Short mmCIF file of N, CA and C in Angstrom, two decimals:
data_model
loop_
_atom_site.label_atom_id
_atom_site.label_comp_id
_atom_site.label_asym_id
_atom_site.label_seq_id
_atom_site.Cartn_x
_atom_site.Cartn_y
_atom_site.Cartn_z
N MET A 1 -8.73 12.44 25.81
CA MET A 1 -7.52 12.27 25.24
C MET A 1 -7.79 12.79 23.82
N HIS A 2 -6.94 13.67 23.61
CA HIS A 2 -6.77 13.93 21.99
C HIS A 2 -5.53 13.63 21.49
N ALA A 3 -5.78 12.65 20.46
CA ALA A 3 -4.42 11.88 19.91
C ALA A 3 -4.01 12.88 18.73
N ASP A 4 -2.83 12.80 18.58
CA ASP A 4 -2.08 13.58 17.53
C ASP A 4 -2.75 12.38 16.14
N ARG A 5 -3.12 13.10 15.09
CA ARG A 5 -3.65 12.31 14.03
C ARG A 5 -2.38 11.78 13.02
N PHE A 6 -1.56 12.54 13.12
CA PHE A 6 -0.40 12.41 12.42
C PHE A 6 0.74 11.55 13.09
N ASP A 7 0.50 10.99 13.84
CA ASP A 7 1.59 10.02 14.94
C ASP A 7 1.17 8.67 14.20
N ASN A 8 1.76 8.35 13.36
CA ASN A 8 1.76 7.09 12.72
C ASN A 8 1.88 5.88 13.55
N GLN A 9 2.75 6.11 14.71
CA GLN A 9 2.73 4.78 15.66
C GLN A 9 1.37 4.62 16.24
N ILE A 10 0.72 5.68 16.89
CA ILE A 10 -0.43 5.21 17.60
C ILE A 10 -1.60 4.76 16.74
N ALA A 11 -1.46 5.06 15.30
CA ALA A 11 -2.59 4.27 14.28
C ALA A 11 -2.13 3.09 14.24
N PHE A 12 -0.64 2.77 14.11
CA PHE A 12 -0.36 1.19 14.02
C PHE A 12 -0.49 0.52 15.27
N ASP A 13 -0.21 0.93 16.57
CA ASP A 13 -0.57 0.36 17.59
C ASP A 13 -1.93 -0.01 17.89
N LEU A 14 -2.85 0.97 17.26
CA LEU A 14 -4.41 0.52 17.38
C LEU A 14 -4.74 -0.71 16.38
N LEU A 15 -3.90 -0.81 15.20
CA LEU A 15 -4.06 -1.49 14.23
C LEU A 15 -3.74 -2.88 15.00
N ALA A 16 -2.72 -2.86 15.63
CA ALA A 16 -2.05 -4.13 16.16
C ALA A 16 -3.03 -5.03 17.05
N ARG A 17 -4.11 -4.29 17.66
CA ARG A 17 -5.08 -5.12 18.14
C ARG A 17 -5.64 -6.13 17.46
N PRO A 18 -5.77 -7.61 17.95
CA PRO A 18 -6.23 -8.54 17.47
C PRO A 18 -7.70 -8.38 16.62
N GLU A 19 -8.68 -7.48 17.46
CA GLU A 19 -9.94 -7.40 16.56
C GLU A 19 -9.86 -6.29 15.58
N HIS A 20 -8.85 -5.54 15.22
CA HIS A 20 -8.72 -4.76 14.27
C HIS A 20 -7.82 -5.23 13.29
N GLN A 21 -7.23 -6.47 13.48
CA GLN A 21 -6.48 -7.08 12.61
C GLN A 21 -7.72 -7.75 11.89
N ARG A 22 -8.48 -8.45 12.54
CA ARG A 22 -9.55 -9.23 12.14
C ARG A 22 -10.45 -8.01 11.11
N LEU A 23 -10.52 -7.08 11.64
CA LEU A 23 -11.27 -6.13 10.73
C LEU A 23 -10.65 -5.93 9.73
N LEU A 24 -9.19 -5.55 9.68
CA LEU A 24 -8.58 -5.25 8.21
C LEU A 24 -8.93 -6.71 7.27
N TYR A 25 -8.51 -7.81 7.80
CA TYR A 25 -8.49 -9.27 6.84
C TYR A 25 -9.93 -9.45 6.43
N GLY A 26 -10.72 -8.96 7.47
CA GLY A 26 -12.40 -9.02 6.90
C GLY A 26 -12.84 -7.98 5.63
N ALA A 27 -12.00 -7.03 5.91
CA ALA A 27 -12.40 -6.00 4.61
C ALA A 27 -11.85 -6.72 3.45
N LEU A 28 -10.42 -7.11 3.44
CA LEU A 28 -10.08 -7.74 2.29
C LEU A 28 -10.81 -9.11 1.85
N LYS A 29 -11.30 -9.89 2.58
CA LYS A 29 -12.26 -10.71 2.20
C LYS A 29 -13.61 -10.40 1.64
N ALA A 30 -14.12 -9.07 2.05
CA ALA A 30 -15.09 -8.58 1.65
C ALA A 30 -15.08 -8.12 -0.01
N ALA A 31 -13.72 -7.70 -0.22
CA ALA A 31 -13.19 -7.19 -1.46
C ALA A 31 -12.67 -8.46 -2.18
N GLN A 32 -12.90 -9.75 -1.88
CA GLN A 32 -12.70 -10.87 -2.57
C GLN A 32 -11.32 -11.17 -2.56
N VAL A 33 -10.35 -10.94 -1.82
CA VAL A 33 -9.08 -10.83 -1.57
C VAL A 33 -8.42 -12.16 -0.38
N THR A 34 -8.23 -13.10 -0.51
CA THR A 34 -8.08 -14.30 0.03
C THR A 34 -6.52 -14.33 0.19
N LYS A 35 -6.10 -15.14 0.96
CA LYS A 35 -4.60 -15.26 1.04
C LYS A 35 -3.87 -16.33 -0.22
N TYR A 36 -5.12 -16.85 -1.03
CA TYR A 36 -4.78 -17.37 -2.19
C TYR A 36 -4.72 -16.41 -3.37
N HIS A 37 -4.89 -15.37 -3.28
CA HIS A 37 -5.37 -14.26 -4.28
C HIS A 37 -3.87 -13.94 -4.67
N PRO A 38 -3.60 -14.11 -6.22
CA PRO A 38 -2.10 -13.39 -6.59
C PRO A 38 -1.68 -12.21 -5.96
N GLN A 39 -2.38 -11.53 -5.61
CA GLN A 39 -1.91 -9.90 -5.20
C GLN A 39 -2.25 -9.92 -3.84
N PHE A 40 -2.11 -10.84 -2.91
CA PHE A 40 -2.71 -10.79 -1.72
C PHE A 40 -1.71 -10.04 -0.85
N GLU A 41 -0.36 -10.21 -0.99
CA GLU A 41 0.67 -9.33 -0.21
C GLU A 41 0.29 -7.77 -0.60
N ASP A 42 0.13 -7.50 -1.90
CA ASP A 42 -0.05 -6.08 -2.17
C ASP A 42 -1.06 -5.56 -1.63
N CYS A 43 -2.19 -6.21 -1.53
CA CYS A 43 -3.31 -5.87 -1.09
C CYS A 43 -3.19 -5.60 0.59
N VAL A 44 -2.49 -6.67 1.19
CA VAL A 44 -2.24 -6.14 2.81
C VAL A 44 -1.56 -4.74 2.87
N THR A 45 -0.58 -4.73 1.82
CA THR A 45 0.28 -3.59 2.13
C THR A 45 -1.03 -2.18 2.18
N VAL A 46 -1.47 -2.01 0.91
CA VAL A 46 -2.62 -1.24 0.65
C VAL A 46 -3.55 -1.03 1.78
N ALA A 47 -3.81 -2.17 2.35
CA ALA A 47 -4.87 -1.88 3.62
C ALA A 47 -4.14 -1.30 4.66
N HIS A 48 -3.11 -1.60 5.00
CA HIS A 48 -2.16 -1.05 6.06
C HIS A 48 -2.09 0.41 6.03
N LEU A 49 -1.89 0.84 4.58
CA LEU A 49 -1.74 2.34 4.38
C LEU A 49 -3.13 2.92 4.22
N THR A 50 -4.19 2.31 3.85
CA THR A 50 -5.54 2.77 4.11
C THR A 50 -5.61 2.99 5.58
N TRP A 51 -5.49 2.07 6.18
CA TRP A 51 -5.70 2.12 7.67
C TRP A 51 -5.29 3.23 8.32
N LEU A 52 -4.20 3.50 7.96
CA LEU A 52 -3.26 4.98 8.47
C LEU A 52 -4.06 6.11 7.71
N SER A 53 -4.52 5.93 6.71
CA SER A 53 -5.16 7.34 6.31
C SER A 53 -6.40 7.35 6.77
N ALA A 54 -7.17 6.54 7.00
CA ALA A 54 -8.41 6.50 7.66
C ALA A 54 -8.14 7.07 9.14
N TYR A 55 -7.40 6.67 9.51
CA TYR A 55 -6.98 7.14 11.02
C TYR A 55 -6.71 8.89 10.89
N GLN A 56 -5.69 9.17 10.01
CA GLN A 56 -5.67 10.69 10.01
C GLN A 56 -6.57 11.31 9.40
N ASN A 57 -7.67 10.79 8.84
CA ASN A 57 -9.03 11.69 8.05
C ASN A 57 -10.24 11.32 8.94
N TYR A 58 -10.21 10.82 10.16
CA TYR A 58 -11.35 10.54 10.57
C TYR A 58 -11.83 11.60 11.54
N ALA A 59 -12.48 12.47 11.26
CA ALA A 59 -13.04 13.61 12.10
C ALA A 59 -13.20 13.41 13.35
N PRO A 60 -14.22 12.66 14.01
CA PRO A 60 -14.86 12.70 15.55
C PRO A 60 -13.72 12.18 16.41
N GLU A 61 -13.71 12.42 17.67
CA GLU A 61 -12.41 12.28 18.54
C GLU A 61 -12.62 10.72 18.90
N LEU A 62 -11.02 10.50 19.04
CA LEU A 62 -11.24 9.01 19.33
C LEU A 62 -10.66 8.82 20.55
N PRO A 63 -10.61 8.04 21.56
CA PRO A 63 -11.13 6.74 21.26
C PRO A 63 -12.83 6.64 21.64
N ALA A 64 -13.30 7.78 21.93
CA ALA A 64 -14.98 7.92 22.28
C ALA A 64 -15.50 7.25 21.21
N ASN A 65 -15.26 7.48 19.73
CA ASN A 65 -16.02 7.01 18.72
C ASN A 65 -15.33 6.10 17.88
N LEU A 66 -14.87 5.17 18.60
CA LEU A 66 -13.87 3.85 18.06
C LEU A 66 -14.85 2.96 17.34
N PRO A 67 -16.24 2.67 17.89
CA PRO A 67 -17.16 1.63 16.89
C PRO A 67 -17.58 2.29 15.56
N ASP A 68 -17.60 3.64 15.64
CA ASP A 68 -17.91 4.37 14.33
C ASP A 68 -16.64 4.33 13.41
N PHE A 69 -15.61 4.58 14.03
CA PHE A 69 -14.07 4.55 13.22
C PHE A 69 -13.99 3.07 12.52
N ARG A 70 -14.35 2.22 13.21
CA ARG A 70 -14.08 0.65 12.80
C ARG A 70 -14.78 0.52 11.26
N LYS A 71 -16.28 0.96 11.84
CA LYS A 71 -17.08 0.99 10.17
C LYS A 71 -16.43 1.81 9.02
N PHE A 72 -15.88 2.87 9.59
CA PHE A 72 -15.18 4.02 8.41
C PHE A 72 -14.05 3.30 7.75
N ALA A 73 -13.04 2.71 8.79
CA ALA A 73 -12.02 2.24 8.02
C ALA A 73 -12.39 0.91 7.53
N PHE A 74 -13.26 0.00 7.76
CA PHE A 74 -13.49 -0.99 7.20
C PHE A 74 -13.87 -0.65 5.37
N ARG A 75 -15.07 0.25 5.43
CA ARG A 75 -15.67 0.75 4.21
C ARG A 75 -14.25 1.26 3.38
N ARG A 76 -13.55 1.95 4.08
CA ARG A 76 -12.38 2.36 3.00
C ARG A 76 -11.40 1.53 2.72
N ILE A 77 -10.93 0.51 3.54
CA ILE A 77 -10.11 -0.57 3.34
C ILE A 77 -10.75 -1.31 1.98
N LYS A 78 -12.14 -1.83 2.31
CA LYS A 78 -12.70 -2.75 1.42
C LYS A 78 -12.83 -1.90 -0.17
N TRP A 79 -13.30 -0.57 -0.19
CA TRP A 79 -13.32 -0.09 -1.37
C TRP A 79 -11.85 0.72 -1.74
N ARG A 80 -10.94 0.99 -1.11
CA ARG A 80 -9.80 1.28 -1.89
C ARG A 80 -9.20 0.06 -2.65
N THR A 81 -9.11 -1.35 -1.72
CA THR A 81 -8.69 -2.42 -2.21
C THR A 81 -9.16 -2.70 -3.70
N VAL A 82 -10.77 -2.73 -3.64
CA VAL A 82 -11.34 -2.95 -4.92
C VAL A 82 -10.90 -2.32 -6.04
N ASP A 83 -10.50 -0.79 -5.63
CA ASP A 83 -10.33 -0.07 -6.57
C ASP A 83 -8.64 -0.18 -6.96
N TYR A 84 -8.01 -0.69 -5.97
CA TYR A 84 -6.44 -0.96 -6.53
C TYR A 84 -6.12 -2.19 -7.26
N LEU A 85 -7.30 -3.34 -7.29
CA LEU A 85 -7.20 -4.39 -8.07
C LEU A 85 -7.71 -3.78 -9.26
N ARG A 86 -8.69 -2.90 -9.44
CA ARG A 86 -9.40 -2.67 -10.86
C ARG A 86 -8.36 -2.18 -11.47
N LYS A 87 -7.47 -1.09 -10.96
CA LYS A 87 -6.43 -0.29 -11.32
C LYS A 87 -5.44 -1.55 -12.16
N GLN A 88 -5.03 -2.50 -11.16
CA GLN A 88 -4.13 -3.33 -11.82
C GLN A 88 -4.56 -4.30 -13.01
N THR A 89 -5.95 -4.54 -12.78
CA THR A 89 -6.49 -5.05 -14.15
C THR A 89 -6.44 -4.42 -15.32
N LEU A 90 -6.73 -3.09 -14.90
CA LEU A 90 -6.60 -2.14 -16.17
C LEU A 90 -5.27 -2.13 -16.92
N ARG A 91 -4.24 -2.22 -16.02
CA ARG A 91 -3.04 -2.13 -16.37
C ARG A 91 -2.44 -3.17 -17.01
N THR A 92 -2.92 -4.35 -16.67
CA THR A 92 -2.45 -5.70 -17.29
C THR A 92 -3.08 -5.77 -18.66
N GLN A 93 -4.33 -5.23 -18.99
CA GLN A 93 -5.12 -5.61 -19.87
C GLN A 93 -4.38 -4.64 -21.13
N SER A 94 -3.88 -3.39 -20.65
CA SER A 94 -3.19 -2.33 -21.74
C SER A 94 -1.82 -2.77 -21.93
N GLN A 95 -1.17 -4.02 -21.39
CA GLN A 95 0.02 -4.12 -21.96
C GLN A 95 0.19 -5.12 -22.85
N VAL A 96 1.46 -4.63 -23.66
CA VAL A 96 1.25 -5.74 -25.04
C VAL A 96 2.23 -6.91 -24.81
N ASN A 97 1.34 -7.89 -25.28
CA ASN A 97 2.34 -9.19 -25.08
C ASN A 97 3.41 -9.45 -25.40
N LEU A 98 4.22 -10.08 -24.95
CA LEU A 98 6.05 -10.10 -25.27
C LEU A 98 5.96 -10.53 -26.64
N GLU A 99 5.06 -11.67 -26.85
CA GLU A 99 5.04 -12.30 -28.23
C GLU A 99 5.23 -11.41 -29.62
N HIS A 100 4.05 -10.41 -29.28
CA HIS A 100 3.64 -9.33 -30.15
C HIS A 100 4.89 -8.00 -29.97
N ALA A 101 5.53 -7.76 -29.00
CA ALA A 101 6.33 -6.87 -28.82
C ALA A 101 7.39 -6.93 -29.56
N LEU A 102 8.05 -7.83 -30.06
CA LEU A 102 9.32 -8.09 -30.74
C LEU A 102 9.37 -7.38 -32.06
N PRO A 103 8.24 -7.39 -32.89
CA PRO A 103 8.11 -7.04 -34.24
C PRO A 103 8.01 -5.27 -34.00
N ILE A 104 7.50 -4.53 -33.00
CA ILE A 104 7.03 -3.51 -32.94
C ILE A 104 8.52 -2.75 -32.61
N THR A 105 8.50 -1.52 -33.82
CA THR A 105 9.59 -0.55 -33.54
C THR A 105 9.15 0.83 -32.98
N ILE A 106 10.02 1.56 -32.23
CA ILE A 106 9.90 2.53 -31.72
C ILE A 106 10.75 3.73 -32.67
N ASP A 107 9.94 4.56 -33.00
CA ASP A 107 10.81 5.87 -33.68
C ASP A 107 11.01 7.03 -32.56
N PRO A 108 12.27 7.15 -32.36
CA PRO A 108 12.38 8.27 -31.41
C PRO A 108 11.96 9.65 -32.18
#
């Protein structure tokens, strides 16, 4: 069976299986993101999109190589989440504190 890699519905149907939901949340947990994390919902969204990207970019035939795909998707979700959180941390560190922003003037 050859699946169209760009059929998003097939990818999300595969993700809807309970074992793949556990994989997704396990990858988030491996990235130190639990449901109490302040950016949990954003990370879940990133994880869903990363699953779709992993599905589209996995070269071997599915479903024959499903166990290897699961490993591939787990690693991609984990590291994409870590990268997302790193970028968010850098972004918040480079922002000016609102208390100090008032006296700043911007010359056009």
